[in-house]
Coordinates of C-alpha atoms in Angstrom, one line a residue:
M822 CA 0.0 0.0 0.0
N823 CA 2.7 2.3 0.9
L824 CA 4.6 1.3 -2.2
T825 CA 1.6 2.2 -4.4
K826 CA 1.2 5.6 -2.8
W827 CA 4.9 6.3 -3.3
M828 CA 4.7 5.4 -7.0
V829 CA 1.6 7.6 -7.5
C830 CA 3.4 10.5 -5.9
M831 CA 6.5 10.0 -8.1
L832 CA 4.4 9.9 -11.3
A833 CA 2.5 13.1 -10.2
G834 CA 5.8 14.9 -9.5
A835 CA 7.3 13.9 -12.9
L836 CA 4.2 15.0 -14.7
S837 CA 4.2 18.3 -12.9
F838 CA 7.9 18.9 -13.7
S839 CA 7.3 18.1 -17.4
M840 CA 4.6 20.6 -17.6
V841 CA 6.8 23.3 -16.0
V842 CA 9.6 22.6 -18.5
K843 CA 7.2 22.8 -21.4
A844 CA 5.9 26.1 -20.2
D845 CA 9.4 27.5 -19.9
D846 CA 10.2 26.3 -23.4
K847 CA 7.2 28.1 -24.7
K848 CA 8.3 31.3 -23.0
E849 CA 11.8 30.9 -24.6
D850 CA 10.4 30.3 -28.0
A851 CA 8.2 33.4 -27.7
K852 CA 11.2 35.5 -26.7
H853 CA 13.2 34.2 -29.8
E854 CA 10.3 35.0 -32.0
K855 CA 10.1 38.5 -30.7
K856 CA 13.8 39.0 -31.2
A857 CA 13.6 37.7 -34.8
E858 CA 10.7 40.0 -35.5
K859 CA 12.6 42.9 -34.0
K860 CA 15.6 42.2 -36.2
K861 CA 13.4 42.0 -39.3
E862 CA 12.0 45.4 -38.4
E863 CA 15.4 46.8 -37.9
K864 CA 16.6 45.5 -41.2
K865 CA 13.6 47.0 -42.9
E866 CA 14.4 50.3 -41.4
E867 CA 18.1 50.1 -42.4
K868 CA 17.0 49.3 -46.0
K869 CA 14.7 52.3 -45.9
D870 CA 17.6 54.5 -44.7
E871 CA 19.9 53.1 -47.4
K872 CA 17.3 54.0 -50.1
K873 CA 17.0 57.5 -48.8
P874 CA 20.3 59.4 -49.6
V875 CA 21.7 61.6 -46.9
A876 CA 21.2 65.2 -47.9
L877 CA 24.4 67.1 -47.5
P878 CA 24.2 70.6 -46.0
A879 CA 24.8 73.4 -48.5
A880 CA 28.1 74.3 -47.0
V881 CA 29.5 70.7 -47.2
K882 CA 28.2 70.3 -50.8
A883 CA 29.9 73.6 -51.9
A884 CA 33.2 72.7 -50.1
W885 CA 33.2 69.2 -51.8
D886 CA 32.5 70.6 -55.3
A887 CA 35.1 73.3 -54.9
R888 CA 37.8 70.9 -53.8
Y889 CA 37.1 67.9 -55.9
K890 CA 35.7 69.7 -59.0
G891 CA 32.8 67.5 -60.1
A892 CA 34.0 64.3 -58.5
E893 CA 31.2 61.6 -58.2
V894 CA 29.7 61.1 -54.8
L895 CA 29.2 57.4 -54.2
K896 CA 28.2 57.2 -50.5
V897 CA 27.4 59.6 -47.6
E898 CA 27.2 58.8 -43.9
D899 CA 25.8 61.2 -41.4
K900 CA 28.1 61.0 -38.3
K901 CA 25.9 63.4 -36.3
D902 CA 28.6 66.1 -36.0
S903 CA 30.2 65.4 -39.4
F904 CA 29.7 63.8 -42.8
E905 CA 31.8 61.0 -44.3
I906 CA 31.8 61.1 -48.1
K907 CA 33.1 58.5 -50.4
G908 CA 33.6 59.1 -54.1
K909 CA 35.8 59.1 -57.3
D910 CA 37.5 61.9 -59.0
S911 CA 38.3 62.5 -62.7
L912 CA 41.5 60.4 -62.4
N913 CA 39.3 57.5 -61.1
E914 CA 41.0 57.9 -57.7
S915 CA 39.0 56.9 -54.7
I916 CA 38.2 59.7 -52.3
K917 CA 37.3 59.4 -48.6
A918 CA 36.7 62.8 -46.9
V919 CA 35.2 63.9 -43.6
Y920 CA 33.6 67.3 -43.4
G921 CA 32.2 69.1 -40.4
A922 CA 28.7 70.4 -40.7
D923 CA 30.0 73.9 -41.3
G924 CA 31.8 72.7 -44.5
K925 CA 35.3 72.6 -43.0
L926 CA 37.5 69.6 -44.2
W927 CA 38.5 67.5 -41.2
S928 CA 40.4 64.8 -43.0
E929 CA 40.8 63.0 -46.4
S930 CA 42.6 60.0 -47.7
S931 CA 45.8 60.3 -49.7
R932 CA 45.0 60.6 -53.4
K933 CA 46.5 61.8 -56.7
V934 CA 45.4 65.1 -58.3
A935 CA 45.9 66.5 -61.8
I936 CA 48.5 69.3 -61.5
A937 CA 46.0 71.7 -63.1
N938 CA 43.7 71.2 -60.1
V939 CA 46.4 71.8 -57.5
P940 CA 45.8 75.0 -55.5
A941 CA 47.7 78.0 -57.0
P942 CA 49.7 78.8 -53.8
V943 CA 51.2 75.3 -53.9
V944 CA 52.1 75.6 -57.6
E945 CA 53.6 79.0 -57.2
T946 CA 55.8 77.9 -54.2
A947 CA 57.0 74.9 -56.2
K948 CA 58.0 77.0 -59.2
K949 CA 59.8 79.5 -57.0
W950 CA 61.6 76.7 -55.2
A951 CA 62.7 74.9 -58.5
P952 CA 62.2 77.2 -61.5
A953 CA 64.1 74.8 -63.8
A954 CA 62.1 71.8 -62.9
K955 CA 59.8 69.9 -65.2
W956 CA 56.8 69.0 -63.1
D957 CA 54.9 65.7 -63.1
E958 CA 51.3 65.7 -64.4
T959 CA 49.9 64.7 -60.9
A960 CA 50.5 65.6 -57.3
E961 CA 49.6 63.7 -54.1
V962 CA 47.5 65.3 -51.4
Q963 CA 46.7 64.2 -47.8
T964 CA 44.6 65.9 -45.1
K965 CA 44.6 65.0 -41.4
K966 CA 42.3 66.4 -38.7
S967 CA 43.5 69.6 -37.1
A968 CA 46.2 70.0 -39.7
P969 CA 46.3 71.8 -43.1
S970 CA 46.3 69.7 -46.3
T971 CA 49.8 68.8 -47.5
W972 CA 50.6 68.5 -51.2
E973 CA 53.5 66.4 -52.4
V974 CA 54.6 67.7 -55.8
S975 CA 57.4 66.0 -57.8
G976 CA 59.3 66.5 -61.0
T977 CA 62.7 66.4 -62.6
I978 CA 65.7 68.7 -63.3
G979 CA 67.5 67.0 -66.1
D980 CA 67.6 63.3 -65.0
K981 CA 67.4 64.2 -61.3
K982 CA 64.1 63.5 -59.4
I983 CA 63.0 66.1 -57.0
K984 CA 60.1 66.2 -54.5
A985 CA 58.6 68.8 -52.1
E986 CA 55.8 68.8 -49.5
I987 CA 53.9 72.1 -49.5
A988 CA 51.0 73.1 -47.3
E989 CA 47.8 74.2 -49.0
D990 CA 48.5 77.8 -48.1
G991 CA 51.9 77.7 -49.9
K992 CA 54.2 77.2 -46.9
V993 CA 57.0 74.7 -47.5
V994 CA 56.9 71.7 -45.2
K995 CA 59.7 69.7 -46.6
T996 CA 61.9 69.7 -49.8
D997 CA 64.6 67.6 -51.4
K998 CA 68.0 69.1 -52.0
L999 CA 68.2 70.7 -55.4
P1000 CA 71.0 69.9 -57.8
E1001 CA 73.8 72.5 -58.0
A1002 CA 72.9 75.4 -60.3
K1003 CA 75.7 74.6 -62.8
E1004 CA 74.6 71.0 -62.9
A1005 CA 71.0 71.9 -63.2
H1006 CA 71.9 74.2 -66.1
K1007 CA 73.8 71.5 -67.8
E1008 CA 71.0 69.1 -67.4
E1009 CA 68.5 71.6 -68.8
K1010 CA 70.8 72.2 -71.8
K1011 CA 71.0 68.4 -72.3
E1012 CA 67.2 68.2 -72.3
V1013 CA 67.0 71.1 -74.8
K1014 CA 69.6 69.4 -77.1
K1015 CA 67.7 66.1 -76.8
E1016 CA 64.5 67.8 -77.9
E1017 CA 66.3 69.6 -80.8
K1018 CA 67.8 66.3 -81.9
K1019 CA 64.4 64.6 -81.9
E1020 CA 63.0 67.4 -84.0
E1021 CA 66.0 67.3 -86.4
K1022 CA 65.6 63.5 -86.8
K1023 CA 61.9 63.9 -87.4
E1024 CA 62.5 66.6 -90.0
E1025 CA 65.3 64.5 -91.6
K1026 CA 62.9 61.5 -91.7
E1027 CA 60.2 63.6 -93.4
E1028 CA 62.7 65.0 -95.9
K1029 CA 64.0 61.5 -96.6
D1030 CA 60.4 60.3 -97.2
V1031 CA 59.9 63.1 -99.6
K1032 CA 63.3 62.9 -101.3
G1033 CA 62.9 59.2 -101.7
I1034 CA 60.1 59.8 -104.2
P1035 CA 61.4 60.2 -107.7
A1036 CA 60.6 63.6 -109.2
F1037 CA 58.5 64.6 -106.2
W1038 CA 58.9 68.3 -106.5
L1039 CA 58.7 68.3 -110.3
E1040 CA 55.2 66.6 -110.0
A1041 CA 54.1 69.0 -107.2
L1042 CA 55.0 72.1 -109.2
K1043 CA 53.5 70.7 -112.4
H1044 CA 50.2 70.2 -110.6
H1045 CA 50.1 74.0 -109.8
D1046 CA 48.4 75.7 -112.7
D1047 CA 50.8 78.6 -113.1
F1048 CA 54.1 76.8 -112.5
G1049 CA 52.9 73.9 -114.6
Q1050 CA 52.4 76.3 -117.5
I1051 CA 56.0 77.5 -117.5
I1052 CA 57.7 74.2 -117.0
T1053 CA 58.8 72.9 -120.5
E1054 CA 59.8 69.4 -121.4
K1055 CA 63.5 70.4 -121.3
D1056 CA 63.0 71.9 -117.8
E1057 CA 61.5 68.6 -116.6
E1058 CA 64.9 66.9 -117.2
A1059 CA 66.6 69.4 -114.9
L1060 CA 63.8 69.5 -112.3
K1061 CA 64.1 65.8 -111.8
F1062 CA 67.2 66.7 -109.8
L1063 CA 65.2 69.1 -107.5
V1064 CA 65.3 67.5 -104.0
D1065 CA 63.7 70.2 -101.8
V1066 CA 62.0 73.5 -101.8
R1067 CA 62.1 75.7 -98.7
S1068 CA 61.0 79.2 -97.5
S1069 CA 62.4 81.2 -94.7
K1070 CA 62.4 84.7 -93.2
L1071 CA 65.1 87.2 -94.0
E1072 CA 67.4 88.4 -91.3
G1073 CA 67.0 92.1 -90.6
N1074 CA 64.2 92.5 -93.1
P1075 CA 60.4 91.6 -93.0
G1076 CA 60.8 89.8 -96.4
F1077 CA 61.3 86.2 -97.2
S1078 CA 63.3 83.8 -99.4
V1079 CA 62.6 80.7 -101.4
E1080 CA 65.3 78.1 -101.9
F1081 CA 65.5 75.3 -104.5
Q1082 CA 67.9 72.6 -103.5
F1083 CA 69.3 70.4 -106.3
A1084 CA 71.3 67.2 -106.4
E1085 CA 74.4 67.0 -108.7
N1086 CA 73.1 67.4 -112.3
P1087 CA 74.3 67.8 -115.8
F1088 CA 72.7 71.3 -116.3
F1089 CA 74.3 73.7 -113.8
N1090 CA 76.9 73.7 -111.0
D1091 CA 74.7 75.3 -108.3
K1092 CA 73.4 73.1 -105.4
V1093 CA 71.0 75.8 -104.3
L1094 CA 69.1 78.4 -106.3
K1095 CA 67.8 81.1 -104.1
K1096 CA 65.5 84.1 -104.5
E1097 CA 65.1 86.8 -101.8
Y1098 CA 62.2 89.3 -101.6
F1099 CA 63.0 92.4 -99.7
L1100 CA 60.2 94.5 -98.3
E1101 CA 60.1 97.9 -96.5
E1102 CA 57.7 99.7 -94.2
D1103 CA 56.1 103.0 -95.2
G1104 CA 55.1 105.7 -92.7
T1105 CA 51.9 103.9 -91.7
G1106 CA 53.4 100.5 -91.0
E1107 CA 52.3 99.0 -94.3
L1108 CA 54.8 96.7 -96.0
L1109 CA 55.9 97.6 -99.5
Y1110 CA 57.8 95.7 -102.2
D1111 CA 61.4 96.9 -102.4
H1112 CA 63.5 94.7 -104.5
V1113 CA 64.5 91.1 -105.3
E1114 CA 67.8 89.3 -105.4
A1115 CA 68.3 86.0 -107.1
T1116 CA 71.0 83.4 -107.7
E1117 CA 72.7 83.8 -111.1
I1118 CA 72.6 80.3 -112.4
D1119 CA 76.0 78.9 -113.3
W1120 CA 75.1 76.9 -116.4
K1121 CA 77.3 74.2 -117.7
A1122 CA 78.6 74.4 -121.3
N1123 CA 75.7 74.3 -123.8
K1124 CA 73.2 73.4 -121.1
N1125 CA 71.4 76.8 -120.6
L1126 CA 67.7 76.0 -120.7
T1127 CA 66.6 79.7 -120.9
V1128 CA 68.1 80.3 -124.3
E1129 CA 68.6 78.7 -127.6
K1130 CA 71.2 79.2 -130.3
V1131 CA 69.8 80.6 -133.6
T1132 CA 71.7 81.0 -136.8
K1133 CA 71.2 84.3 -138.6
T1134 CA 72.6 85.7 -141.9
K1135 CA 74.1 89.2 -141.8
G1136 CA 75.3 91.4 -144.7
G1137 CA 75.3 90.7 -148.5
G1138 CA 73.2 92.5 -151.1
R1139 CA 73.4 93.8 -154.7
K1140 CA 76.7 94.1 -156.4
G1141 CA 77.2 97.5 -158.0
G1142 CA 74.7 100.2 -158.2
R1143 CA 73.4 103.1 -160.2
G1144 CA 76.2 104.8 -162.1
G1145 CA 78.3 101.7 -162.0
R1146 CA 79.4 102.3 -158.4
G1147 CA 80.1 98.9 -157.0
G1148 CA 79.4 97.9 -153.5
R1149 CA 77.1 100.8 -152.6
G1150 CA 74.2 98.4 -152.1
G1151 CA 76.1 96.6 -149.3
G1152 CA 77.6 94.1 -151.7
G1153 CA 79.7 91.4 -150.4
K1154 CA 79.4 87.9 -149.1
P1155 CA 76.7 87.4 -146.4
Q1156 CA 77.9 86.3 -143.0
T1157 CA 76.3 83.6 -140.9
I1158 CA 76.3 84.2 -137.2
T1159 CA 74.9 82.3 -134.2
V1160 CA 73.1 84.2 -131.5
E1161 CA 71.3 83.2 -128.2
E1162 CA 67.7 84.1 -127.9
P1163 CA 65.5 83.6 -124.9
V1164 CA 63.0 80.7 -124.9
P1165 CA 60.2 79.7 -122.5
S1166 CA 61.7 78.1 -119.3
F1167 CA 60.9 77.7 -115.7
F1168 CA 64.4 78.9 -114.9
H1169 CA 63.5 82.4 -115.9
F1170 CA 62.0 82.5 -112.4
F1171 CA 65.6 83.1 -111.1
S1172 CA 66.1 86.3 -113.2
P1173 CA 66.6 89.3 -110.8
D1174 CA 64.1 91.4 -112.8
G1175 CA 61.3 88.9 -112.0
G1176 CA 61.9 87.0 -115.2
A1177 CA 60.5 88.9 -118.2
G1178 CA 61.2 85.6 -120.0
L1179 CA 59.0 83.9 -117.5
F1180 CA 55.9 84.4 -119.7
A1181 CA 57.8 84.3 -123.0
G1182 CA 55.8 82.5 -125.6
E1183 CA 52.6 82.7 -123.7
G1184 CA 51.1 85.1 -126.2
E1185 CA 51.1 88.3 -124.1
E1186 CA 52.0 91.4 -125.9
E1187 CA 52.8 94.8 -124.3
E1188 CA 49.4 96.1 -125.2
D1189 CA 47.8 93.2 -123.3
F1190 CA 49.1 94.9 -120.1
E1191 CA 47.3 98.0 -118.8
E1192 CA 50.5 98.9 -116.9
D1193 CA 54.2 98.7 -117.7
P1194 CA 55.1 95.1 -118.7
I1195 CA 58.1 95.0 -116.5
E1196 CA 56.0 96.0 -113.5
A1197 CA 53.5 93.2 -114.5
Y1198 CA 56.3 90.7 -114.6
L1199 CA 57.6 91.8 -111.2
E1200 CA 54.1 91.6 -109.7
A1201 CA 53.5 88.1 -111.2
D1202 CA 56.9 87.0 -109.9
Y1203 CA 56.2 88.2 -106.4
E1204 CA 52.8 86.5 -106.4
M1205 CA 54.2 83.2 -107.6
A1206 CA 56.8 83.3 -104.8
L1207 CA 54.0 83.8 -102.3
E1208 CA 52.2 80.8 -103.8
L1209 CA 55.3 78.8 -103.2
K1210 CA 55.7 80.0 -99.6
E1211 CA 52.1 79.9 -98.5
R1212 CA 50.5 77.2 -100.5
I1213 CA 52.8 74.8 -102.3
I1214 CA 55.5 74.2 -99.7
P1215 CA 53.0 73.6 -96.8
N1216 CA 50.9 71.4 -98.9
A1217 CA 53.5 69.7 -101.1
V1218 CA 52.2 66.2 -100.7
L1219 CA 48.7 67.2 -101.8
Y1220 CA 50.1 69.0 -104.8
F1221 CA 52.2 65.9 -105.6
T1222 CA 49.2 63.7 -105.5
G1223 CA 47.1 66.2 -107.5
D1224 CA 44.5 66.5 -104.8
I1225 CA 44.9 70.3 -104.9
G1226 CA 46.1 72.7 -107.6
G1227 CA 45.5 76.4 -108.1
D1228 CA 46.8 79.4 -109.8
V1229 CA 47.4 83.1 -109.2
Y1230 CA 46.3 84.7 -112.4
G1231 CA 44.3 81.9 -114.1
F1232 CA 47.0 81.3 -116.8
G1233 CA 46.0 77.6 -116.7
E1234 CA 42.4 78.2 -117.9
D1235 CA 41.4 76.8 -121.3
D1236 CA 41.0 79.1 -124.2
E1237 CA 37.5 77.8 -124.7
E1238 CA 36.5 79.2 -121.3
D1239 CA 38.0 82.6 -122.3
D1240 CA 35.9 82.6 -125.5
E1241 CA 32.6 81.8 -123.8
E1242 CA 30.6 85.0 -123.6
G1243 CA 27.0 83.7 -123.7
E1244 CA 26.7 82.6 -120.1
E1245 CA 25.2 85.3 -117.8
G1246 CA 27.4 86.5 -115.0
E1247 CA 30.6 84.8 -116.2
D1248 CA 32.4 88.0 -116.9
D1249 CA 31.5 89.2 -113.4
D1250 CA 32.9 86.0 -111.9
D1251 CA 36.2 86.5 -113.8
E1252 CA 36.5 90.0 -112.6
E1253 CA 36.0 88.9 -109.0
D1254 CA 38.7 86.2 -109.5
D1255 CA 41.1 88.8 -110.9
E1256 CA 40.4 91.1 -108.0
E1257 CA 41.1 88.2 -105.5
F1258 CA 44.5 87.3 -106.9
T1259 CA 45.7 90.6 -108.4
A1260 CA 49.2 91.2 -107.1
P1261 CA 50.0 94.6 -105.6
A1262 CA 52.3 96.7 -107.8
P1263 CA 55.8 97.5 -106.6
G1264 CA 55.5 100.5 -104.2
E1265 CA 51.9 99.7 -103.2
A1266 CA 50.9 98.1 -99.9
K1267 CA 50.5 94.3 -100.0
P1268 CA 48.1 92.8 -97.5
E1269 CA 49.8 89.4 -97.7
C1270 CA 53.0 90.9 -96.4
K1271 CA 51.5 91.8 -93.1
Q1272 CA 51.9 88.2 -92.0
Q1273 CA 55.6 88.3 -92.5

């Protein structure tokens, strides 16, 4: 009996304990559920906050834009008393900066900045410190709280690397030791010489490329209407030896020269044929034509292309005369003589008078010119020299290929075009063209000369 009671009591106690444990478990589960729900709510709030960008105060936004000049803002965190901004600048450098609410920069990460965006006081101090330096394209800046921004600028003097740390207000923080002045000057001269050699090599290469093309300048000149008209078949044989044409300013005079450089050839001994055009200023500052000087070509025997030998008969006549007086009529044996007469040739261009023979055989008579023919030749000569200087030489390749041509006076126009009178307005167009290319007379102001 006692045993039975004991067993009943034990069962009742165990049942009661089990119920208590289950109740406790339920309470714990409820607590966990509440915590989970709370976390979910917090995450939702965080996501809402992330979606809503932090609005920067106007002072902070203005300070950011002024310092980083349009850098992209990627993230902003409100730290209650400050704002942490992350972004990227134009060099794709990461930026991390902390600004106070008043727009004052507290700190920023080290970053590279294009030299053009470095504050002026820093650049000025660097140039004063090392005026001969060639500065790198970027500088490095770092800002720490309660300290001004420090800029590290670097460059070279010759082959020597130099570096300086300069505060944003232009005060020097730290600098390298500069090379000795003499050494720096030597290095600077070396750099200049290197650059000059590079330019010379470049020019030499360009010249070789041009000179390597057979008859390059002959073809270029032939494709210009006016020069093409005065180059004869005989001239072509000599112009095949033309290797370069250049123009340069005259020393001590506002005029210019044109030079034709030739290789060794069977026609003349000169390596360079040069023509110099001298100008002078009048009282108003206008430039006027003064005179021209040209190389006198040293022709080899029987190779002068500007003349030809012509055989003429001189003397002779009737024997005897009225009254039986012999010889009065110029009787006697006729004599045969050989004389040189000018013929059309490109090389008349090198005549000091502007080459009156330049247009020989083109059909112009003195009455065709409203002014003195010599003046007309001089004007034409000057204009053709300008064509060389300003159009043909700078665009030699295009003239060689025939992509461009052109003329000064329209000598290359077909006779058929000159004869056409039926089309309305044609004469007016011709007059306008003549006005456009009419050369100024010697002693008159030349607008083109103002560029010299």
